[in-house]
Coordinates of C-alpha atoms in Angstrom, one line a residue:
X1 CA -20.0 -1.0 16.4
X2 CA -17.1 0.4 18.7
X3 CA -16.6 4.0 18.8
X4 CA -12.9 3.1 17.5
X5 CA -12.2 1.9 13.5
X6 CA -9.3 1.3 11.4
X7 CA -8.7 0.5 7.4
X8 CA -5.7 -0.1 6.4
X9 CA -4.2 -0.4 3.5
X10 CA -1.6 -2.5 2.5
X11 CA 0.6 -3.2 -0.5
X12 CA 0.9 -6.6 -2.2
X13 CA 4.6 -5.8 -2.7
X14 CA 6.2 -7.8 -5.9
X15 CA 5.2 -11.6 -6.1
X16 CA 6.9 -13.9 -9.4
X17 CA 4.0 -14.6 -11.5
X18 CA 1.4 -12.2 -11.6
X19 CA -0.9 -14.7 -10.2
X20 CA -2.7 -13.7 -7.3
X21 CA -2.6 -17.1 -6.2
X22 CA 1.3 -16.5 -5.6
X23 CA 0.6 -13.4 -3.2
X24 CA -1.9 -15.2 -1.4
X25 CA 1.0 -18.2 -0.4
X26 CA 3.0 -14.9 0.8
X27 CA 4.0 -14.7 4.8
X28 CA 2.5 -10.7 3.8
X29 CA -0.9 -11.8 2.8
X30 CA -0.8 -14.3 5.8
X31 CA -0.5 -11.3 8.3
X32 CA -2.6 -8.8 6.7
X33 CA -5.3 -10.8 5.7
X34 CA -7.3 -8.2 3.1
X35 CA -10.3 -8.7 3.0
X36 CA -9.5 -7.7 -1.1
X37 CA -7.1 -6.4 -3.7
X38 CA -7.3 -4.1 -5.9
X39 CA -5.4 -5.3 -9.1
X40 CA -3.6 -3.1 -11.0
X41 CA -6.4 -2.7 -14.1
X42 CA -8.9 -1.2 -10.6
X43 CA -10.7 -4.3 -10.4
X44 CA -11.7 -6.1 -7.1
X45 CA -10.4 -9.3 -5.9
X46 CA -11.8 -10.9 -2.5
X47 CA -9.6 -12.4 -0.7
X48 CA -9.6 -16.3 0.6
X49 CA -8.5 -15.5 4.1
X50 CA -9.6 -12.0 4.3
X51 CA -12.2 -9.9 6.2
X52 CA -12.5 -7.0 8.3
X53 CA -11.4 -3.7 6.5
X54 CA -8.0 -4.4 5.4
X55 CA -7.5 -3.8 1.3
X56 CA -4.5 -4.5 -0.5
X57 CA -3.5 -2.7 -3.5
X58 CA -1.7 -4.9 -6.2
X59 CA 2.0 -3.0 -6.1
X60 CA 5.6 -4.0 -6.0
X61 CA 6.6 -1.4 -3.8
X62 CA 10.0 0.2 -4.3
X63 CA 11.8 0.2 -7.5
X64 CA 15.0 1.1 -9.0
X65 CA 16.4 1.5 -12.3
X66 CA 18.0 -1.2 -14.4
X67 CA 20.6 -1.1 -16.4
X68 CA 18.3 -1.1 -19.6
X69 CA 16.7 1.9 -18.2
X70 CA 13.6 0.1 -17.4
X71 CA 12.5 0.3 -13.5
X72 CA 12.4 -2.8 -11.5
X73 CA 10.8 -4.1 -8.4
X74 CA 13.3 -4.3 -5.9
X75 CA 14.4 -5.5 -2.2
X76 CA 17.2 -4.5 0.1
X77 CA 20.6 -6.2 0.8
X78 CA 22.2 -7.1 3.7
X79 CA 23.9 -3.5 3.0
X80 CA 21.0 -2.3 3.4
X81 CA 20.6 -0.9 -0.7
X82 CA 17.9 -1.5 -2.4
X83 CA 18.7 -4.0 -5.5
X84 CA 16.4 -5.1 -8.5
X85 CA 15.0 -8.3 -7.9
X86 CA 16.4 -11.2 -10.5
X87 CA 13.7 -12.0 -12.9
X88 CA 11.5 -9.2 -11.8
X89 CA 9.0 -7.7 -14.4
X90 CA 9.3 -4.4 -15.0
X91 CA 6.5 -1.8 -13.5
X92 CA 5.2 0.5 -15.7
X93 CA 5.8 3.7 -13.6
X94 CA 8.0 4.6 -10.8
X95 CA 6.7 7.3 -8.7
X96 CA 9.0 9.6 -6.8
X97 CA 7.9 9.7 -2.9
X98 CA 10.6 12.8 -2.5
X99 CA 13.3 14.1 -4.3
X100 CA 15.2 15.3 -0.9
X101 CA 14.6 12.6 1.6
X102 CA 14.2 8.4 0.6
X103 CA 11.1 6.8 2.0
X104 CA 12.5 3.5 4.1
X105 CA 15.5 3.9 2.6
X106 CA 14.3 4.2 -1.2
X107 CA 13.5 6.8 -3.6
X108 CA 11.0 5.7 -6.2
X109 CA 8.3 3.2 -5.5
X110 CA 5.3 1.7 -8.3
X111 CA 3.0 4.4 -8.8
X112 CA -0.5 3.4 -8.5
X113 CA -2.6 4.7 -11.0
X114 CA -5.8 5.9 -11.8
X115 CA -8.1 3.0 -12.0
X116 CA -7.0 1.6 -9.0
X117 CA -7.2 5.1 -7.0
X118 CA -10.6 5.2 -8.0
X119 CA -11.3 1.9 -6.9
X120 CA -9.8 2.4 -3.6
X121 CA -12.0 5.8 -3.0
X122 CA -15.3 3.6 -3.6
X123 CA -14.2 1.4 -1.6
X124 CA -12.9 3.4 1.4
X125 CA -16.3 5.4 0.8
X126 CA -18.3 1.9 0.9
X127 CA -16.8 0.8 4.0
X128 CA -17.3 4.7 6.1
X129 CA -20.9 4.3 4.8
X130 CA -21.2 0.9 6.3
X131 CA -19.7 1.8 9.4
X132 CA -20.8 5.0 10.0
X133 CA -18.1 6.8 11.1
X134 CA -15.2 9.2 10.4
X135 CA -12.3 9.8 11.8
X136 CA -9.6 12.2 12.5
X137 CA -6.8 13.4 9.9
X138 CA -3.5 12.0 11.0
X139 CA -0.2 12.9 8.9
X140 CA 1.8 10.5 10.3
X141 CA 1.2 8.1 7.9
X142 CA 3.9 6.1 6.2
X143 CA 6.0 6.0 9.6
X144 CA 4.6 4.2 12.9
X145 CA 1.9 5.8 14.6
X146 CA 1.1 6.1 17.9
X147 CA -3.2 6.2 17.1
X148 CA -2.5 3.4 15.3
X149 CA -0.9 1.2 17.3
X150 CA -2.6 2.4 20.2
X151 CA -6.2 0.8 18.2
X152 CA -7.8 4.8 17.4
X153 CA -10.2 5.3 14.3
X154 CA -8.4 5.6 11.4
X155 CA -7.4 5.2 7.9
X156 CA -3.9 3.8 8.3
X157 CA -0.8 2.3 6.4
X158 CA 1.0 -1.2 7.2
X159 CA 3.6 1.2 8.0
X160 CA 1.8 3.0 10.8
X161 CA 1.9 0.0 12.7
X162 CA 5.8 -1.8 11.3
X163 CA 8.6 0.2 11.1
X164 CA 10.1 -2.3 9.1
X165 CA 6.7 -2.0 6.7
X166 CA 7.5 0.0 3.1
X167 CA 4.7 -1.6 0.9
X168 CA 2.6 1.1 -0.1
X169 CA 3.6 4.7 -0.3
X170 CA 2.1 7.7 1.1
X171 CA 1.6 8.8 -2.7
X172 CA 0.0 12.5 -2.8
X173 CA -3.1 11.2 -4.7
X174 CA -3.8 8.8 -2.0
X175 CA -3.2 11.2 1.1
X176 CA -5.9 13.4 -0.7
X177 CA -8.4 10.8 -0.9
X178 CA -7.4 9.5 3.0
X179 CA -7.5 13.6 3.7
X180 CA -10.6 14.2 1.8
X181 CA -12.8 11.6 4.5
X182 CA -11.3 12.9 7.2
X183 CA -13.3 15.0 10.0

């Protein structure tokens, strides 16, 4: 294998039903192409079109708070504010990125829990196992990144390589796990 790997990790961002069959119809899933997803309850989907070392973790991505209180996935305008999406289920958690600074332009994103943080860690160990190599920290993750983009060994975000990408958040609990692998 090439001296140069990257995983990425991606988020499903919020699709209607709950059906994975309605992400996989999704322009996202068409240009990421996981190779799996990691639902929500830490269990393992593969993916139709997937491969490589791509995962996807089952998350609507930013959220804001409803009028009932309850948090909602949501999308930005064309005023560039980010609204609840109509019909949207509710997540069970938002998780602040940072109190002082929105990440792309949000605040609170879907927190992703336990059982799927543990599932991702198996994974991401699995996958260094199989390919034998580790890589260098880089704390540039959620914005783009130039060893990313310029193809270097990594474990990387959709965002490291889109400005425009906000799916999955640089959550503390996964920068340890992406930190703890690290050379």
């Amino acid at each position: 294998m090439g001296s140069d790997v990257q995983i990425v990790i991606v988020g499903t961002g919020y699709y209607d039903s709950g059906d994975l069959n309605d992400y996989y119809s999704t322009v996202r899933y068409n240009y990421d192409k996981p190779a799996i997803v990691i639902r929500r309850d830490g269990s393992i989907e593969k993916t139709p079109l997937g491969g490589g070392h791509t995962m996807a973790i089952e998350n609507a991505g930013p959220v804001v708070q409803g009028t009932t209180g309850l948090w909602l996935p949501a999308r930005m305008d064309a005023e560039g504010k980010y609204r609840p999406i109509t019909r949207a289920y509710p997540v069970k958690a938002p998780y602040e990125f940072c109190s002082c600074k929105p990440y792309h332009g949000c605040q609170h994103y879907e927190y992703v829990g336990d059982k799927q943080l543990a599932t991702m860690k198996e994974v991401l160990q699995q996958w260094l196992s199989e390919m034998g190599f580790r890589y260098p920290w880089d704390n540039q993750l959620g914005v783009v990144c130039p060893r990313a983009v310029a193809g270097k060994s990594g474990v990387y975000f959709a965002s490291s390589f889109d400005k425009s990408r906000s799916d999955i958040h640089p959550q503390r609990e996964i920068i340890d796990i992406i930190k703890a692998y690290s050379k």
